[in-house]
mmCIF file of C-alpha atoms in Angstrom:
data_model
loop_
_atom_site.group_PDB
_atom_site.id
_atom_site.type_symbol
_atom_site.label_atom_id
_atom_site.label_comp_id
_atom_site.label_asym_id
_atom_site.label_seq_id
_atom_site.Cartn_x
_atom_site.Cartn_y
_atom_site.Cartn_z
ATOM 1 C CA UNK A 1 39.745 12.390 -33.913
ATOM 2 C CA UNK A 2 36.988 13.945 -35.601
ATOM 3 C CA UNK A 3 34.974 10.342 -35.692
ATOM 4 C CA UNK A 4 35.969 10.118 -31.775
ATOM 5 C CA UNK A 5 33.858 13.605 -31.699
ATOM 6 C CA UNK A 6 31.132 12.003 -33.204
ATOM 7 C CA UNK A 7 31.184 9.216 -31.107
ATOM 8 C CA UNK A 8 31.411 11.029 -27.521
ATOM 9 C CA UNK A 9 28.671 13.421 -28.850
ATOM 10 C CA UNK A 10 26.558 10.457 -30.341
ATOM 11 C CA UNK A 11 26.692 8.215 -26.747
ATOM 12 C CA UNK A 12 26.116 12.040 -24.522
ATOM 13 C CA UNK A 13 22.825 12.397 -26.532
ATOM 14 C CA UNK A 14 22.125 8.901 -25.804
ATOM 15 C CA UNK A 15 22.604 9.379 -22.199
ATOM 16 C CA UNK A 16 20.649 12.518 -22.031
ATOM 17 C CA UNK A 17 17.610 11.094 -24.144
ATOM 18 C CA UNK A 18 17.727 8.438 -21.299
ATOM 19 C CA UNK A 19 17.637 10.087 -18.960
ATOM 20 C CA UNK A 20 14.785 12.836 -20.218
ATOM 21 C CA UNK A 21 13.209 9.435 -20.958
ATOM 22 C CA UNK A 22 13.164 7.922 -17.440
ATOM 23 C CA UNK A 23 12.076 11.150 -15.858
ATOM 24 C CA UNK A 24 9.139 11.315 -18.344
ATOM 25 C CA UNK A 25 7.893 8.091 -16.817
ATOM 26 C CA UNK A 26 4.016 8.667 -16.201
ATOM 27 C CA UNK A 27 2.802 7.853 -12.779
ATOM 28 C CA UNK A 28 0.720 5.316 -11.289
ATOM 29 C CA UNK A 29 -0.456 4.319 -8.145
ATOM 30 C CA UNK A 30 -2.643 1.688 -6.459
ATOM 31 C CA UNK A 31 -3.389 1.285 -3.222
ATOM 32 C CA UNK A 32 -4.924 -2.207 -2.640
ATOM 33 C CA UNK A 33 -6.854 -2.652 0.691
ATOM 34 C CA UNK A 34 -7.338 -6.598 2.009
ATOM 35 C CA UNK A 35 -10.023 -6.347 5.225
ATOM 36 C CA UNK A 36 -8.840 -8.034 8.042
ATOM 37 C CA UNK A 37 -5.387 -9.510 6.741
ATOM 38 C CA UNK A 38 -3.627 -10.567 9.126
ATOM 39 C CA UNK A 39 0.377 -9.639 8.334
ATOM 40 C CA UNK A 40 1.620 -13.399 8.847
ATOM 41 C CA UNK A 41 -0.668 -14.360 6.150
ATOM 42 C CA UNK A 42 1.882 -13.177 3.797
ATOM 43 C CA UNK A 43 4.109 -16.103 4.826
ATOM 44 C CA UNK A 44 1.922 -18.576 6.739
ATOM 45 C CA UNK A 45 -1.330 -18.642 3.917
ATOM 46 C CA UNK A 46 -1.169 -20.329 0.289
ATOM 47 C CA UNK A 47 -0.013 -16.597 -1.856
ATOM 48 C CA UNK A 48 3.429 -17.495 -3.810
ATOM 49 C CA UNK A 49 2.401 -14.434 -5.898
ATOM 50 C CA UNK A 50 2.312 -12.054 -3.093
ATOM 51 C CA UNK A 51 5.505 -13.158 -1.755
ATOM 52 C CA UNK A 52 7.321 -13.569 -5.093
ATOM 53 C CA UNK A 53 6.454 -9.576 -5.503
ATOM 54 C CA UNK A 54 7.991 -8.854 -1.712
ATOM 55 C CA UNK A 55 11.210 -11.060 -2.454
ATOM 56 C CA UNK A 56 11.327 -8.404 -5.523
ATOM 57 C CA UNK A 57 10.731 -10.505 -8.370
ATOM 58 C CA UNK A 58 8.053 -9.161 -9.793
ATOM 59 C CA UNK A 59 9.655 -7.044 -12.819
ATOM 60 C CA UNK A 60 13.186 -6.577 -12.884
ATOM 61 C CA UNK A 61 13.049 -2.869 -12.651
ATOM 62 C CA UNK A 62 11.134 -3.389 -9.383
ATOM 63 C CA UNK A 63 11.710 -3.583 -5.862
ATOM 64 C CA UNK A 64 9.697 -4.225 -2.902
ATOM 65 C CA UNK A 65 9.690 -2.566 0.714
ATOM 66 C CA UNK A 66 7.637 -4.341 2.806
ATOM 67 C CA UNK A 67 7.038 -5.091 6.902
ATOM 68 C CA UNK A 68 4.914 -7.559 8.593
ATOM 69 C CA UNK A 69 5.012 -5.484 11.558
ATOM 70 C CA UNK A 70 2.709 -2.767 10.452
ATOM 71 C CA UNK A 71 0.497 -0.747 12.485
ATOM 72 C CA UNK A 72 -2.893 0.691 12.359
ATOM 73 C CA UNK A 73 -4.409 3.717 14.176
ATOM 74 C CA UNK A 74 -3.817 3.903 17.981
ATOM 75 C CA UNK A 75 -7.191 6.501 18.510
ATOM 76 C CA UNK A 76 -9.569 4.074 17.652
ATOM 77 C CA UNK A 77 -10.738 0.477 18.522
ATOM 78 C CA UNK A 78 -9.825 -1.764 15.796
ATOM 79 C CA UNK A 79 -12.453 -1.554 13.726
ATOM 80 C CA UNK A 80 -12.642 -1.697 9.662
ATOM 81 C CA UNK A 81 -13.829 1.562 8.445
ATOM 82 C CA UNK A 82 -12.033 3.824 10.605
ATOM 83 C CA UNK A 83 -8.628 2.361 10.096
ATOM 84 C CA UNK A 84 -10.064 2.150 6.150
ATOM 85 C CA UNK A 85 -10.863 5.728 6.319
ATOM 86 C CA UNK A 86 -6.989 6.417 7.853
ATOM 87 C CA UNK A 87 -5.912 4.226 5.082
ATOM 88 C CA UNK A 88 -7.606 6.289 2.130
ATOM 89 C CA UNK A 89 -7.368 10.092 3.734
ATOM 90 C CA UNK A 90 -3.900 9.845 5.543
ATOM 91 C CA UNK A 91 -5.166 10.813 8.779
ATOM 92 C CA UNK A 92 -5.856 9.076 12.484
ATOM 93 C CA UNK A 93 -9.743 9.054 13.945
ATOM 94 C CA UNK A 94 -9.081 12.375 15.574
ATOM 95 C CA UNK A 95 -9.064 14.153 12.009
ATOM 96 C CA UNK A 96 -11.947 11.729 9.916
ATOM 97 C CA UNK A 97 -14.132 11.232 12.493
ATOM 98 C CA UNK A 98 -14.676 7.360 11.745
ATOM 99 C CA UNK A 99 -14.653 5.928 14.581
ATOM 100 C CA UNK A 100 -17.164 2.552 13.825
ATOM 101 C CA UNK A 101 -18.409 0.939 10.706
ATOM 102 C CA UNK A 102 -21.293 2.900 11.594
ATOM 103 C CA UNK A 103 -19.791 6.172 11.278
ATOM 104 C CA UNK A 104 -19.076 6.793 7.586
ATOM 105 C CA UNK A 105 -21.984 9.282 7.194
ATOM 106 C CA UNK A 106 -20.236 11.718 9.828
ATOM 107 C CA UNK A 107 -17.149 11.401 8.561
ATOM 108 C CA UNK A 108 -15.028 14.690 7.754
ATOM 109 C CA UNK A 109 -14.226 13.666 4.303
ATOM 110 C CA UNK A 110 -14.657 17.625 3.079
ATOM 111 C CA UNK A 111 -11.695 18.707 5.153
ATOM 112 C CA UNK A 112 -9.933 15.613 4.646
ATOM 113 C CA UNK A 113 -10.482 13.709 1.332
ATOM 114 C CA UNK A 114 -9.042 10.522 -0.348
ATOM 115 C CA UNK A 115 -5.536 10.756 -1.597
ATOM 116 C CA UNK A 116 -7.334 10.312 -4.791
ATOM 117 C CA UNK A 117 -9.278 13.200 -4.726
ATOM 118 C CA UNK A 118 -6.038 14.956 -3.786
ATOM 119 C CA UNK A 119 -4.443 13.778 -7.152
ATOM 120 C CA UNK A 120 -7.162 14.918 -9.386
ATOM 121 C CA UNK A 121 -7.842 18.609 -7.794
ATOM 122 C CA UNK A 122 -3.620 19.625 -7.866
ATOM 123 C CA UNK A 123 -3.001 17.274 -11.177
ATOM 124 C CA UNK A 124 -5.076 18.007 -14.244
ATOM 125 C CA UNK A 125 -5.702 15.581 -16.499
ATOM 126 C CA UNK A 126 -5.065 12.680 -13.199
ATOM 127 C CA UNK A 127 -8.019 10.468 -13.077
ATOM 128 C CA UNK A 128 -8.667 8.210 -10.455
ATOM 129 C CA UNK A 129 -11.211 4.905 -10.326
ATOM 130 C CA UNK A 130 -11.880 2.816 -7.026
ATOM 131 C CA UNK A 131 -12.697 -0.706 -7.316
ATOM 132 C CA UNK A 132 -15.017 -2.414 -4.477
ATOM 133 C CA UNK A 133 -16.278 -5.674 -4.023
ATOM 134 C CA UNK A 134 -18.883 -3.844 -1.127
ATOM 135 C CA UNK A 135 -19.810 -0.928 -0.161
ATOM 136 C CA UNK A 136 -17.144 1.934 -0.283
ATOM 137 C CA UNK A 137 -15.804 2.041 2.963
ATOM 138 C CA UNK A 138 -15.793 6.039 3.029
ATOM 139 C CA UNK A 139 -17.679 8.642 1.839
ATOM 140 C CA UNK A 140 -18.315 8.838 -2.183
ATOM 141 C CA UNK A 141 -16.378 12.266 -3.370
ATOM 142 C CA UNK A 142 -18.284 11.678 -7.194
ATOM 143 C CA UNK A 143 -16.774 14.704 -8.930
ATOM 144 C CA UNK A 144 -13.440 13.415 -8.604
ATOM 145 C CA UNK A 145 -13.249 9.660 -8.526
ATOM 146 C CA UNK A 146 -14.996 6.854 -10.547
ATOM 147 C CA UNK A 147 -16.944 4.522 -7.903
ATOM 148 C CA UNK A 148 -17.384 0.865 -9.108
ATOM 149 C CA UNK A 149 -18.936 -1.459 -6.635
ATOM 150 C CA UNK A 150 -18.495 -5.112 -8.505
ATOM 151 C CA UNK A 151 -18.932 -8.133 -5.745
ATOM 152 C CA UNK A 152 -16.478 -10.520 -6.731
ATOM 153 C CA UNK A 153 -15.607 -9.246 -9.714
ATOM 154 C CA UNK A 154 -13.873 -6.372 -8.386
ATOM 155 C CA UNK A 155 -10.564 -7.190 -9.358
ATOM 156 C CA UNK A 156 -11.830 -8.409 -12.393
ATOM 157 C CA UNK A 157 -13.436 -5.234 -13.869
ATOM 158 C CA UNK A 158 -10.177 -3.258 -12.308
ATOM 159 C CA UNK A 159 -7.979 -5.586 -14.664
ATOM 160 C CA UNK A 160 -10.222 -5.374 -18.007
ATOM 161 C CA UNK A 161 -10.291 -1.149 -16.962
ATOM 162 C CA UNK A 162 -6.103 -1.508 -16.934
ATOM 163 C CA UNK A 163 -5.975 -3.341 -20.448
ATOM 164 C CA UNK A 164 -6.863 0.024 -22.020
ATOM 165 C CA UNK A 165 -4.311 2.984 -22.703
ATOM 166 C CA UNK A 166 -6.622 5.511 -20.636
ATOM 167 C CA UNK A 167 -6.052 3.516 -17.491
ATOM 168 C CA UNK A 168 -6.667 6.072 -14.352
ATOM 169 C CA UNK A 169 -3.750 6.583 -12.636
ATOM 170 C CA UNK A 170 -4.750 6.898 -9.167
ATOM 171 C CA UNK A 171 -6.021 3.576 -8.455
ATOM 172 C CA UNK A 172 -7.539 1.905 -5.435
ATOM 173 C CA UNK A 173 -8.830 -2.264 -4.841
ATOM 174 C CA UNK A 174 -10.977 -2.860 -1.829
ATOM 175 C CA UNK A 175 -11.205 -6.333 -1.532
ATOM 176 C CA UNK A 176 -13.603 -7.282 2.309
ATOM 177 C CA UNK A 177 -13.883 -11.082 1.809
ATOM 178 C CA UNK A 178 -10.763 -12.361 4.372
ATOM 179 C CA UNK A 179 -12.681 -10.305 7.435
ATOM 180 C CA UNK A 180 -15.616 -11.881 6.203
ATOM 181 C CA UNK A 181 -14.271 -15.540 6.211
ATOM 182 C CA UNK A 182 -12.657 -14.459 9.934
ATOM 183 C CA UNK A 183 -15.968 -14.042 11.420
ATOM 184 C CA UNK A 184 -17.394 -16.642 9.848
ATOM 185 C CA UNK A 185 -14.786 -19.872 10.546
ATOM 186 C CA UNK A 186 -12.220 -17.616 12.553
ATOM 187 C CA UNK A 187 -9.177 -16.176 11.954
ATOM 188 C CA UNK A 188 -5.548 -17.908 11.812
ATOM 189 C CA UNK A 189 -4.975 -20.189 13.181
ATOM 190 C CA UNK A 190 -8.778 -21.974 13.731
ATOM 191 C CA UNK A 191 -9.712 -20.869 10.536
ATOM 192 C CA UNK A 192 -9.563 -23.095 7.065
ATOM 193 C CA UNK A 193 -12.095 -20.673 4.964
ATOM 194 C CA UNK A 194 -9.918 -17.770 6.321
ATOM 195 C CA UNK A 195 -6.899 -19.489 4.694
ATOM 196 C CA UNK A 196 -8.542 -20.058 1.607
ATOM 197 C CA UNK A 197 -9.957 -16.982 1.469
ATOM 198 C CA UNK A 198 -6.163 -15.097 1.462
ATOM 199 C CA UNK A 199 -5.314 -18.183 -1.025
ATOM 200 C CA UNK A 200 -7.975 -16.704 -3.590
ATOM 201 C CA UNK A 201 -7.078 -13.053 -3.110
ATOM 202 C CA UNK A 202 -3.668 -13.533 -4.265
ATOM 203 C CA UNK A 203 -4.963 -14.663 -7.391
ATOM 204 C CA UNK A 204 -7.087 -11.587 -7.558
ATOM 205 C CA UNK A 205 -3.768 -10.062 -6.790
ATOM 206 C CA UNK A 206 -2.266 -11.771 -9.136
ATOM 207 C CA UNK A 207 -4.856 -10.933 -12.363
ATOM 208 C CA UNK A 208 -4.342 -6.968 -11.502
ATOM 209 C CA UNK A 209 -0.712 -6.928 -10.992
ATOM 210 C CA UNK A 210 -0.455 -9.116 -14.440
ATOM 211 C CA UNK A 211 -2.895 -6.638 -16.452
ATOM 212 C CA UNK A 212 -0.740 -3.916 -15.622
ATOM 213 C CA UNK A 213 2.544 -5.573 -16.859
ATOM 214 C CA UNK A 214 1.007 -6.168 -19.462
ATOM 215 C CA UNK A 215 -0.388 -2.967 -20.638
ATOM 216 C CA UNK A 216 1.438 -1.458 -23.818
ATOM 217 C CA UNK A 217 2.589 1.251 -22.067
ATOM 218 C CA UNK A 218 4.410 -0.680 -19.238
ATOM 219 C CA UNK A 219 7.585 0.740 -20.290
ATOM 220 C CA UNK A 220 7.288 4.134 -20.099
ATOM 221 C CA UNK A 221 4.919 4.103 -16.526
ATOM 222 C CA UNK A 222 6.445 4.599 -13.070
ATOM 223 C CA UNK A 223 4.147 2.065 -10.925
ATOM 224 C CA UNK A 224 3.889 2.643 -6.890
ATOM 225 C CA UNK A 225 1.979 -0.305 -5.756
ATOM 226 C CA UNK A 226 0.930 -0.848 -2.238
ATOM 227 C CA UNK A 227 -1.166 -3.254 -0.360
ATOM 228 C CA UNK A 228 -2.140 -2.981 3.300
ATOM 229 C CA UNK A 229 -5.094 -3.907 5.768
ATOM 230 C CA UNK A 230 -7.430 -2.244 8.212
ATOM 231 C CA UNK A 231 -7.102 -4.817 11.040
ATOM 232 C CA UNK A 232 -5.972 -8.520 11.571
ATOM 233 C CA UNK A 233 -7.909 -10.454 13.583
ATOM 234 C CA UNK A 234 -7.786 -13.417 16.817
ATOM 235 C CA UNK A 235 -10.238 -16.219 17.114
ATOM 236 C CA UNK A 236 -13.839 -14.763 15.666
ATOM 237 C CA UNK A 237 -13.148 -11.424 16.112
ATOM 238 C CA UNK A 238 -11.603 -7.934 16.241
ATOM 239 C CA UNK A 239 -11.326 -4.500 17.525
ATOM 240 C CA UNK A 240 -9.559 -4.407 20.517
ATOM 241 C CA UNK A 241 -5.755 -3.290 21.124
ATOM 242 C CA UNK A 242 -4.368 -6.582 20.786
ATOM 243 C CA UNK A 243 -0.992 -7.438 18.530
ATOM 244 C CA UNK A 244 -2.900 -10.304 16.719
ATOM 245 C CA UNK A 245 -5.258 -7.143 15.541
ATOM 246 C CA UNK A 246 -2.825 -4.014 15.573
ATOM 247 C CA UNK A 247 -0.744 -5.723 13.560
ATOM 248 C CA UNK A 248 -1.128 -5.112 9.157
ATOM 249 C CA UNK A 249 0.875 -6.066 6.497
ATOM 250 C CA UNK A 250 2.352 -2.977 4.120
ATOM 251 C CA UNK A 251 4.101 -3.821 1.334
ATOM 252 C CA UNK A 252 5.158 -1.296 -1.729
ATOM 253 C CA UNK A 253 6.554 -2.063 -5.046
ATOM 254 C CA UNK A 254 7.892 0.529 -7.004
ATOM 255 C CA UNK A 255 10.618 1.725 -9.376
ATOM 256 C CA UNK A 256 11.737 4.011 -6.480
ATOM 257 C CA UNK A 257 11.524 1.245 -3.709
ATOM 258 C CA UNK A 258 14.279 -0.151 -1.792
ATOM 259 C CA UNK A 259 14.370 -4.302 -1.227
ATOM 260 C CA UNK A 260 14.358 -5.531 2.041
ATOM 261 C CA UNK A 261 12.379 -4.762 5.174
ATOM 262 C CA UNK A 262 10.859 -1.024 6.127
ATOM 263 C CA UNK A 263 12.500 0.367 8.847
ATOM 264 C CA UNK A 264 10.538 0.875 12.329
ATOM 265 C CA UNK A 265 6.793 0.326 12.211
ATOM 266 C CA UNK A 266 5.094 2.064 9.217
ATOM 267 C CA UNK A 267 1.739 2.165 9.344
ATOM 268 C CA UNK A 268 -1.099 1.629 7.628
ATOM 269 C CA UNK A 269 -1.936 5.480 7.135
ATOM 270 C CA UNK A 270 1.317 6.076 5.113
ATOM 271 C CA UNK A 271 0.254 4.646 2.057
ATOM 272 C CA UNK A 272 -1.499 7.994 1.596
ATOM 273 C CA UNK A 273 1.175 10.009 1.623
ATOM 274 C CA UNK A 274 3.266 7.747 0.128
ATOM 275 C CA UNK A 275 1.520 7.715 -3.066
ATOM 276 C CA UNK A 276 1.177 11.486 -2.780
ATOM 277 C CA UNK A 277 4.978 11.991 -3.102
ATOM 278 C CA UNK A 278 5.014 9.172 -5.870
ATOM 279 C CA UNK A 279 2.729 11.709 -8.113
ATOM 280 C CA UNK A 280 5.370 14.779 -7.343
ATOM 281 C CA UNK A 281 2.914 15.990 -4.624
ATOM 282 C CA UNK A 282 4.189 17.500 -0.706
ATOM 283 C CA UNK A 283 2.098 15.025 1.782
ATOM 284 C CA UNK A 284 3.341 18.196 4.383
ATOM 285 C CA UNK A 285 1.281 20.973 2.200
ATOM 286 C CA UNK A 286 -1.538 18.803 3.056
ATOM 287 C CA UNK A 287 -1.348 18.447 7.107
ATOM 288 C CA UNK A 288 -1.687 14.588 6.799
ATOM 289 C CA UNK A 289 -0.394 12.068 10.093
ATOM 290 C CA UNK A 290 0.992 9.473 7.621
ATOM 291 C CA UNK A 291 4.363 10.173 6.384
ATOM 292 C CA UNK A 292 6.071 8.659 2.706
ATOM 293 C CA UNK A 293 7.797 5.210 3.489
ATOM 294 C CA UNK A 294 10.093 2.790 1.091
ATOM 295 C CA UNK A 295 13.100 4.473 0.967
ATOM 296 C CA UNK A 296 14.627 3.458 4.145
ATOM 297 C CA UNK A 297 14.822 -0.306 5.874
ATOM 298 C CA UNK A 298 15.487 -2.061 8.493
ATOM 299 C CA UNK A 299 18.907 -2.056 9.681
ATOM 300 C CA UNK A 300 20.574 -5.656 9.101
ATOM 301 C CA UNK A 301 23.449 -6.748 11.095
ATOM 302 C CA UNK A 302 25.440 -9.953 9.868
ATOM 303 C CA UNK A 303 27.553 -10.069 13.283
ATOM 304 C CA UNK A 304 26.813 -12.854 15.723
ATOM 305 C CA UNK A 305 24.762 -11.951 18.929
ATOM 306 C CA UNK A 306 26.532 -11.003 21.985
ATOM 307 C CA UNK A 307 26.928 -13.541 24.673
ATOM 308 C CA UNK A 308 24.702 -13.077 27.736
ATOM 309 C CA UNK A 309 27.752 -12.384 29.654
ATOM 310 C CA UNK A 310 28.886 -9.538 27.344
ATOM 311 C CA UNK A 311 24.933 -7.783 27.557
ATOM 312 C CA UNK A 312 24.851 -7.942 30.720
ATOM 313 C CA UNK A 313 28.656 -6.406 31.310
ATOM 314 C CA UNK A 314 27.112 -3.318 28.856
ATOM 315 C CA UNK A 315 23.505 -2.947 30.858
ATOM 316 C CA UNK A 316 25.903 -2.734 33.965
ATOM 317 C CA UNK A 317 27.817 -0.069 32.537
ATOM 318 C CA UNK A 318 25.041 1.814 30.993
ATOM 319 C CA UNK A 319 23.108 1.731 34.580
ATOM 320 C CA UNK A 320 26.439 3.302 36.517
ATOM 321 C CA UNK A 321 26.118 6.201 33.949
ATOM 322 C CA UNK A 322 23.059 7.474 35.007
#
C-alpha cells in the first residue's frame, strides 16, 4: 500500500511539473507580411512549404488556422502601406491615418503604435526586431524595436538573428518582392515572374520557420506564427475594391491554434491583436478594430446538399413568415 502511495504521489508531481512546465512556455510571435499576395497563391503557386504548415504538419505540437478568404481594410483604396499600417497597429485608415504609400510621414503612429511596441512598453524584458527587405512600411518607433532593412537578405539575417538564445520575441518579416513582380509581368494569372516570385518566398519562408525549430530552446517556446498580405492584385495593378484585391491570405500556426479553416472573414488587421493575446496582453485595453482569431473555424457539414426542390420548399416557407 505504502509503495502504491509512493507511486500516486510520484506520477501527481509528474503531472503537476508538466503542467507548471507547459505554462512556463516563453512566448513568441511573428508576424510575416508578403506585399501583394494574392490568397490563391497558397494553392495555385509552387509553395509545398507553406501549405505543408496550413495542412498542420509543420511540428507535431502545431496546428494551423488559416482562410483564403481574408479581408483587408474597407476605409481605404487598396493600397500597400495603409492596409500595412492596419496590419502592424491593429487599426482601419480612420485611426492611422495611412491612407497612400505616400502617407507614412502623417501617420498617427504616437496614438497608435506597432503591436511590437505594445509588447515591449507592458512586457519588460520583451524585445522586438523587424526584418525588411525595403523601406519600413510605417513609421520607425526606435526606442522600442530593432529596425533592419536587408534587401534580399531579409529573411536571411532574421534566420542567423533566431539561431541565437536571445532571439526577440516579438518578431516581424516584411518581404515587398511579389507586388513588385505584379506590376512588373502582372499578377495571376498573366504573370510567370509573379509565380516565381511566391515560389522563392516560400523558401524564404521556409529558412525562418526552419531556424526557429531549430533553435535549442524550441521546446520550452510557445510560437504564434502568422503570415498575411496588404492587397492581392488583377492584371498590372491594384487598389480598387475589387475581390481579386480585397481578398489576403491569413494563416496562424500556433500551439494554441485550431486545424482547419477560420471561421467568417478574418482580416488582415487581426494579426495584431492576435499576437497581443498570444503574449498574455487584452487587445480591448488597447481600443484596437482587429479582434484575436484561431480559435474558432469554419463550420463543416458532412451531409449532402439539399435538392433544389427541398430549398426552394424552405425559401417558400421562410417568405410566408414575414
Amino acid at each position: 500500500m505504502n509503495k502504491i502511495r509512493v507511486l500516486c504521489a510520484g506520477l501527481f508531481a509528474l503531472c503537476v511539473g508538466y503542467g507548471a512546465f507547459a505554462e512556463d512556455l516563453k512566448p513568441y510571435a511573428l508576424i510575416v507580411m508578403l506585399d501583394g499576395m494574392r490568397a490563391d497563391m497558397a494553392r495555385v503557386a509552387d509553395m509545398p512549404y507553406l501549405r505543408s504548415v496550413m495542412d498542420g504538419k509543420w511540428h507535431p505540437d502545431y496546428k494551423c488556422a488559416s482562410s483564403l478568404a481574408g479581408q483587408n481594410i474597407d476605409d481605404a483604396m487598396t493600397y500597400s502601406y495603409a492596409n500595412h499600417s492596419s496590419i502592424i497597429c491593429g487599426v482601419k485608415r480612420a485611426k492611422h491615418n495611412v491612407a497612400f504609400n505616400c502617407d507614412v510621414g502623417i501617420g498617427n503612429f504616437k496614438r497608435w503604435p506597432s503591436w511590437q511596441t505594445l509588447v515591449v512598453r507592458n512586457l519588460p524584458g520583451v524585445k522586438a526586431l523587424f526584418c525588411t527587405d525595403g523601406e519600413p512600411p510605417i513609421a520607425k518607433d526606435d526606442a522600442t524595436i530593432e529596425w533592419v532593412a536587408a534587401g534580399a537578405k531579409a529573411a536571411t539575417v532574421l534566420s542567423d538573428r533566431l539561431g541565437g538564445n536571445d532571439a526577440p520575441q516579438a518578431l516581424s518579416l516584411f518581404l515587398e518582392d511579389p507586388d513588385a513582380s505584379g506590376h512588373g509581368s502582372g499578377y495571376f494569372p498573366s504573370g510567370d515572374n509573379y509565380l516565381a516570385m511566391c515560389s522563392t518566398n516560400d523558401m524564404r519562408l521556409a529558412k525562418v520557420l526552419e531556424a526557429i525549430r531549430r533553435r535549442p530552446t524550441f521546446a520550452r517556446e510557445d510560437w504564434l506564427i502568422m503570415l498575411t498580405a496588404d492587397h492581392g492584385g488583377i492584371h498590372q495593378m491594384h487598389g480598387e475594391m475589387d475581390a481579386h484585391t480585397r481578398t489576403v491570405p491569413i494563416i496562424l500556426c500556433g500551439r494554441h491554434v485550431v486545424q482547419g479553416t477560420l471561421a467568417g472573414l478574418p482580416r488582415n488587421y487581426d494579426l495584431a491583436a492576435t499576437a497581443l493575446r498570444h503574449f498574455g496582453l487584452d487587445p480591448k485595453v488597447f481600443e484596437l478594430d482587429g479582434e484575436p482569431i484561431g480559435s474558432i473555424l469554419s463550420p463543416v457539414f458532412s451531409r449532402p446538399a439539399p435538392s433544389c426542390n427541398a430549398t426552394r420548399a424552405t425559401f417558400s416557407a421562410s417568405i410566408s413568415l414575414t
